[in-house]
Amino acid sequence: MAKAELMNYEKALEQFEVVIGLEVHVELNTKTKMFCGCKNEFGNEPNTNVCPICIALPGALPAVNKTAVESSIKIGLALGCDIQPTGRFARKNYFYPDLAKNFQTSQYDEPIAFNGSLEIEVPSGAVHNVLIERAHMEEDAGKLTHIGGATGRIQGAEYSLVDYNRAGVPLVEIVTKPIFGAGAEAPELAAAYVRSIREIVKALGVSDARMERGNVRCDANVSLRPHGTEKLGTRTETKNVNSLRSIERAVRYEIQRQAHILASGDTITQETRHWHEDKGSTSAGRPKSDADDYRYFPEPDLVPVQPSKELIESLRASLPEKPSDRRKRLAAEWNFSELEFRDVVNADLLDQIEETVAAGAKPQAARKWWMGELARIANEAGDGVELNVTPAQVAELAKLIEDGKINDRLAREVLGFVLAGEGSPAEIVAARGLEVVSDDGALIAAIEAALANAPDVIPAIKEGRMQAAGQVIGAVMKAMAGSADAARVRELLIEIANKAQ
Ligand SMILES: [Zn+2]
């Protein structure tokens, strides 16, 4: 396929207004599936968490998972939604081998939650009020693996394998109303919105919220219209984008691609699109079906969901603090500068730093390690690679430095061994003998050896020319292979100089 032509981003924004809409699927972490008692677990052998209900054998009847309903209500309440006092499930009819039933059990005209909003801050500091149209319950589909093609997609594959472990896993789909007015920051707003949803469902404890495992997935709708016009442009829907960075890139790409097409006088095809992380581009999927095409009808095998007022109010009372409140609280507790805090949020490291501080590290030390050395290593490892280090281990590393047991250079070395799976920082320091030499006798001997080669240093220090000390400190650090505490070496050197005749 020919590579699509793109319009320069700034030029595209000069000519068109961007309208986005976001659909986020959240996989709930209930113990069992939405309509049967099969385990809801990731990573098991294919087709081991299945039963007659989730593979739709004749006569099998579903029953609704109570915890999944409660989790969905919690999500709705956290998004400021109204909760439907009575709602039915619906069948969304389609044929595809990823669901054995030939329909997906979903909600259509009676979603569990509707009419919410969420305040989202973008990197520039501007705050957008994103309106939520609805949040509804549904089941996930199974996983298809296409074998034999070059791309892993169905096109060109020789055969496909199906794993129904995920079929019937509870999902909540959260749909925004069209979002206007984000302008050049629409891609960043899309990513920040998904980040907030992820924070909310994580704080609620209703999802593992791991994007790399597909627990939170985003479909991004993008359309353009000439400035000053009313009518919405034709939209495309880029499916299943599963990292924050990809969401930002995919929205930006679609803006540039559509702007080029519209400016050439052509029309946009209403369709789904696939995001290709490696190429940084989208490609056409299938023509987007309208809701009518799915022949939704009420699910006859399930009774309506009717949460009592008492249940809703008790769930409301159990909600954790809002992400925006949490940020304000953390910013005040940590005492970071506004820029430092925003960088942490944008690097998506709020949780890690909070947990590291909770494990005993000073906020600035936690920030320094996650934003510095660990960010560098993560960057080199590439997208989606998880570093093998826990916040508790980073806190332990920071404590070792604070106690003077290791210096920064040794700490970086220790961190390398932690990432390689050798154990906790303290274990590694003990096992590898990496502790800084705090025995003054050994330091004094090394200082005296260095002074023997630099006879001018003591007179210089006595005359107050402290920069002369650097030469000796450097020589001691080198002789002790970095395991000396430079500050202590300096103190001892000054003592020696003061005692010298
Ligand atoms: Zn089952």
mmCIF file of C-alpha atoms in Angstrom, residues 295-481:
data_model
loop_
_atom_site.group_PDB
_atom_site.id
_atom_site.type_symbol
_atom_site.label_atom_id
_atom_site.label_comp_id
_atom_site.label_asym_id
_atom_site.label_seq_id
_atom_site.Cartn_x
_atom_site.Cartn_y
_atom_site.Cartn_z
ATOM 1 C CA ARG A 295 -29.384 -5.618 14.996
ATOM 2 C CA TYR A 296 -29.208 -5.009 18.725
ATOM 3 C CA PHE A 297 -32.034 -6.551 20.665
ATOM 4 C CA PRO A 298 -32.675 -7.131 24.361
ATOM 5 C CA GLU A 299 -30.944 -10.223 25.752
ATOM 6 C CA PRO A 300 -33.744 -12.652 26.651
ATOM 7 C CA ASP A 301 -31.574 -14.882 28.832
ATOM 8 C CA LEU A 302 -30.671 -12.249 31.445
ATOM 9 C CA VAL A 303 -32.872 -10.394 33.906
ATOM 10 C CA PRO A 304 -32.557 -6.580 34.020
ATOM 11 C CA VAL A 305 -29.851 -5.110 36.250
ATOM 12 C CA GLN A 306 -31.537 -3.072 38.991
ATOM 13 C CA PRO A 307 -29.076 -1.711 41.517
ATOM 14 C CA SER A 308 -30.799 -0.438 44.660
ATOM 15 C CA LYS A 309 -30.377 3.163 45.822
ATOM 16 C CA GLU A 310 -28.682 1.841 48.957
ATOM 17 C CA LEU A 311 -26.130 -0.092 46.913
ATOM 18 C CA ILE A 312 -25.371 2.930 44.722
ATOM 19 C CA GLU A 313 -24.950 5.205 47.737
ATOM 20 C CA SER A 314 -22.724 2.750 49.578
ATOM 21 C CA LEU A 315 -20.535 2.439 46.459
ATOM 22 C CA ARG A 316 -20.454 6.230 46.170
ATOM 23 C CA ALA A 317 -19.278 6.483 49.761
ATOM 24 C CA SER A 318 -16.439 4.049 49.029
ATOM 25 C CA LEU A 319 -14.932 6.028 46.135
ATOM 26 C CA PRO A 320 -11.249 6.992 46.471
ATOM 27 C CA GLU A 321 -10.041 10.553 45.892
ATOM 28 C CA LYS A 322 -10.262 11.924 42.353
ATOM 29 C CA PRO A 323 -7.065 11.870 40.252
ATOM 30 C CA SER A 324 -7.071 15.678 40.103
ATOM 31 C CA ASP A 325 -7.342 15.879 43.919
ATOM 32 C CA ARG A 326 -4.664 13.264 44.300
ATOM 33 C CA ARG A 327 -2.307 15.267 42.111
ATOM 34 C CA LYS A 328 -2.887 18.413 44.092
ATOM 35 C CA ARG A 329 -2.237 16.539 47.330
ATOM 36 C CA LEU A 330 0.941 14.859 46.047
ATOM 37 C CA ALA A 331 2.285 18.083 44.565
ATOM 38 C CA ALA A 332 1.920 19.712 47.985
ATOM 39 C CA GLU A 333 3.334 16.747 49.922
ATOM 40 C CA TRP A 334 6.361 16.297 47.703
ATOM 41 C CA ASN A 335 7.124 19.963 47.332
ATOM 42 C CA PHE A 336 8.259 19.582 43.718
ATOM 43 C CA SER A 337 8.389 22.613 41.465
ATOM 44 C CA GLU A 338 5.453 22.903 39.091
ATOM 45 C CA LEU A 339 7.675 21.861 36.200
ATOM 46 C CA GLU A 340 9.142 18.877 38.071
ATOM 47 C CA PHE A 341 5.666 17.664 38.966
ATOM 48 C CA ARG A 342 4.301 18.061 35.455
ATOM 49 C CA ASP A 343 7.288 16.169 34.039
ATOM 50 C CA VAL A 344 6.560 13.308 36.426
ATOM 51 C CA VAL A 345 2.895 13.216 35.358
ATOM 52 C CA ASN A 346 3.796 13.312 31.683
ATOM 53 C CA ALA A 347 6.401 10.598 32.124
ATOM 54 C CA ASP A 348 3.616 8.554 33.715
ATOM 55 C CA LEU A 349 5.637 7.951 36.871
ATOM 56 C CA LEU A 350 3.250 9.239 39.522
ATOM 57 C CA ASP A 351 2.434 5.766 40.866
ATOM 58 C CA GLN A 352 6.030 4.615 40.986
ATOM 59 C CA ILE A 353 7.183 7.715 42.826
ATOM 60 C CA GLU A 354 4.256 7.591 45.244
ATOM 61 C CA GLU A 355 5.020 3.956 46.060
ATOM 62 C CA THR A 356 8.744 4.670 46.396
ATOM 63 C CA VAL A 357 8.033 7.510 48.823
ATOM 64 C CA ALA A 358 5.606 5.261 50.711
ATOM 65 C CA ALA A 359 8.431 2.723 51.006
ATOM 66 C CA GLY A 360 10.537 5.318 52.806
ATOM 67 C CA ALA A 361 12.419 7.321 50.162
ATOM 68 C CA LYS A 362 12.605 11.117 50.172
ATOM 69 C CA PRO A 363 10.417 12.506 47.348
ATOM 70 C CA GLN A 364 13.327 14.179 45.545
ATOM 71 C CA ALA A 365 15.420 11.002 45.715
ATOM 72 C CA ALA A 366 12.490 8.961 44.355
ATOM 73 C CA ARG A 367 12.015 11.496 41.558
ATOM 74 C CA LYS A 368 15.711 11.524 40.742
ATOM 75 C CA TRP A 369 15.933 7.744 40.263
ATOM 76 C CA TRP A 370 12.696 7.257 38.327
ATOM 77 C CA MET A 371 13.086 10.311 36.111
ATOM 78 C CA GLY A 372 16.858 9.900 35.680
ATOM 79 C CA GLU A 373 18.669 6.587 35.532
ATOM 80 C CA LEU A 374 15.558 4.376 35.322
ATOM 81 C CA ALA A 375 13.905 6.537 32.651
ATOM 82 C CA ARG A 376 17.117 6.380 30.644
ATOM 83 C CA ILE A 377 17.278 2.587 30.906
ATOM 84 C CA ALA A 378 13.552 2.243 30.097
ATOM 85 C CA ASN A 379 14.027 4.456 27.074
ATOM 86 C CA GLU A 380 16.865 2.296 25.801
ATOM 87 C CA ALA A 381 14.826 -0.863 26.394
ATOM 88 C CA GLY A 382 12.010 0.500 24.194
ATOM 89 C CA ASP A 383 8.241 0.781 24.472
ATOM 90 C CA GLY A 384 6.314 -1.695 26.534
ATOM 91 C CA VAL A 385 9.355 -3.300 28.191
ATOM 92 C CA GLU A 386 8.831 -3.467 31.912
ATOM 93 C CA LEU A 387 11.832 -2.821 34.138
ATOM 94 C CA ASN A 388 12.533 -5.503 36.676
ATOM 95 C CA VAL A 389 12.630 -3.207 39.698
ATOM 96 C CA THR A 390 10.068 -2.402 42.392
ATOM 97 C CA PRO A 391 9.444 0.919 44.135
ATOM 98 C CA ALA A 392 10.535 -0.769 47.395
ATOM 99 C CA GLN A 393 13.893 -1.608 45.822
ATOM 100 C CA VAL A 394 14.368 1.953 44.599
ATOM 101 C CA ALA A 395 13.549 3.182 48.111
ATOM 102 C CA GLU A 396 16.112 0.779 49.526
ATOM 103 C CA LEU A 397 18.714 2.064 47.084
ATOM 104 C CA ALA A 398 17.997 5.668 48.069
ATOM 105 C CA LYS A 399 18.288 4.733 51.749
ATOM 106 C CA LEU A 400 21.693 3.108 51.188
ATOM 107 C CA ILE A 401 22.919 6.368 49.667
ATOM 108 C CA GLU A 402 21.391 8.471 52.410
ATOM 109 C CA ASP A 403 23.105 6.337 55.044
ATOM 110 C CA GLY A 404 26.429 6.783 53.257
ATOM 111 C CA LYS A 405 26.740 3.045 52.575
ATOM 112 C CA ILE A 406 27.084 3.602 48.835
ATOM 113 C CA ASN A 407 27.647 6.638 46.654
ATOM 114 C CA ASP A 408 25.824 7.599 43.471
ATOM 115 C CA ARG A 409 28.232 5.825 41.184
ATOM 116 C CA LEU A 410 27.998 2.577 43.134
ATOM 117 C CA ALA A 411 24.230 2.971 43.338
ATOM 118 C CA ARG A 412 23.975 2.990 39.545
ATOM 119 C CA GLU A 413 26.068 -0.151 39.479
ATOM 120 C CA VAL A 414 23.855 -1.774 42.141
ATOM 121 C CA LEU A 415 20.761 -0.802 40.171
ATOM 122 C CA GLY A 416 22.153 -2.626 37.130
ATOM 123 C CA PHE A 417 22.426 -5.800 39.228
ATOM 124 C CA VAL A 418 18.899 -5.314 40.613
ATOM 125 C CA LEU A 419 17.548 -5.070 37.058
ATOM 126 C CA ALA A 420 19.480 -8.212 36.183
ATOM 127 C CA GLY A 421 17.559 -10.000 38.927
ATOM 128 C CA GLU A 422 20.359 -10.441 41.474
ATOM 129 C CA GLY A 423 18.216 -9.412 44.423
ATOM 130 C CA SER A 424 17.512 -6.335 46.500
ATOM 131 C CA PRO A 425 20.006 -3.464 46.642
ATOM 132 C CA ALA A 426 21.102 -4.322 50.209
ATOM 133 C CA GLU A 427 21.619 -7.981 49.284
ATOM 134 C CA ILE A 428 23.658 -7.012 46.243
ATOM 135 C CA VAL A 429 25.830 -4.550 48.187
ATOM 136 C CA ALA A 430 26.539 -7.257 50.779
ATOM 137 C CA ALA A 431 27.099 -10.077 48.270
ATOM 138 C CA ARG A 432 29.349 -8.064 45.974
ATOM 139 C CA GLY A 433 31.167 -6.103 48.678
ATOM 140 C CA LEU A 434 30.147 -2.807 47.106
ATOM 141 C CA GLU A 435 29.815 -0.776 50.294
ATOM 142 C CA VAL A 436 31.815 2.440 50.369
ATOM 143 C CA VAL A 437 34.864 2.326 52.576
ATOM 144 C CA SER A 438 33.879 4.171 55.716
ATOM 145 C CA ASP A 439 36.871 2.927 57.668
ATOM 146 C CA ASP A 440 38.831 6.152 58.241
ATOM 147 C CA GLY A 441 42.103 4.189 58.643
ATOM 148 C CA ALA A 442 41.906 2.877 55.072
ATOM 149 C CA LEU A 443 40.938 6.320 53.760
ATOM 150 C CA ILE A 444 43.790 8.061 55.624
ATOM 151 C CA ALA A 445 46.295 5.548 54.269
ATOM 152 C CA ALA A 446 45.041 6.231 50.729
ATOM 153 C CA ILE A 447 45.133 10.001 51.290
ATOM 154 C CA GLU A 448 48.697 9.828 52.556
ATOM 155 C CA ALA A 449 49.729 7.730 49.582
ATOM 156 C CA ALA A 450 48.168 10.322 47.269
ATOM 157 C CA LEU A 451 49.810 13.212 49.156
ATOM 158 C CA ALA A 452 53.215 11.596 48.693
ATOM 159 C CA ASN A 453 52.786 12.204 44.950
ATOM 160 C CA ALA A 454 51.409 15.720 45.440
ATOM 161 C CA PRO A 455 53.544 17.559 47.953
ATOM 162 C CA ASP A 456 52.130 20.994 47.006
ATOM 163 C CA VAL A 457 48.587 20.173 48.087
ATOM 164 C CA ILE A 458 48.914 20.570 51.873
ATOM 165 C CA PRO A 459 50.534 24.034 51.672
ATOM 166 C CA ALA A 460 47.884 25.089 49.147
ATOM 167 C CA ILE A 461 45.008 23.997 51.410
ATOM 168 C CA LYS A 462 46.630 25.788 54.371
ATOM 169 C CA GLU A 463 46.647 28.949 52.269
ATOM 170 C CA GLY A 464 42.931 28.470 51.679
ATOM 171 C CA ARG A 465 43.203 27.336 48.064
ATOM 172 C CA MET A 466 40.683 24.518 48.445
ATOM 173 C CA GLN A 467 40.564 23.646 44.749
ATOM 174 C CA ALA A 468 43.957 21.977 45.277
ATOM 175 C CA ALA A 469 42.171 19.278 47.324
ATOM 176 C CA GLY A 470 40.462 17.966 44.178
ATOM 177 C CA GLN A 471 43.633 16.366 42.893
ATOM 178 C CA VAL A 472 44.083 14.277 46.050
ATOM 179 C CA ILE A 473 40.382 13.393 46.373
ATOM 180 C CA GLY A 474 40.404 12.249 42.745
ATOM 181 C CA ALA A 475 43.490 10.125 43.317
ATOM 182 C CA VAL A 476 41.964 8.501 46.422
ATOM 183 C CA MET A 477 38.676 7.741 44.624
ATOM 184 C CA LYS A 478 40.642 6.190 41.784
ATOM 185 C CA ALA A 479 42.867 4.144 44.095
ATOM 186 C CA MET A 480 39.792 2.812 45.919
ATOM 187 C CA ALA A 481 37.925 2.081 42.681
#
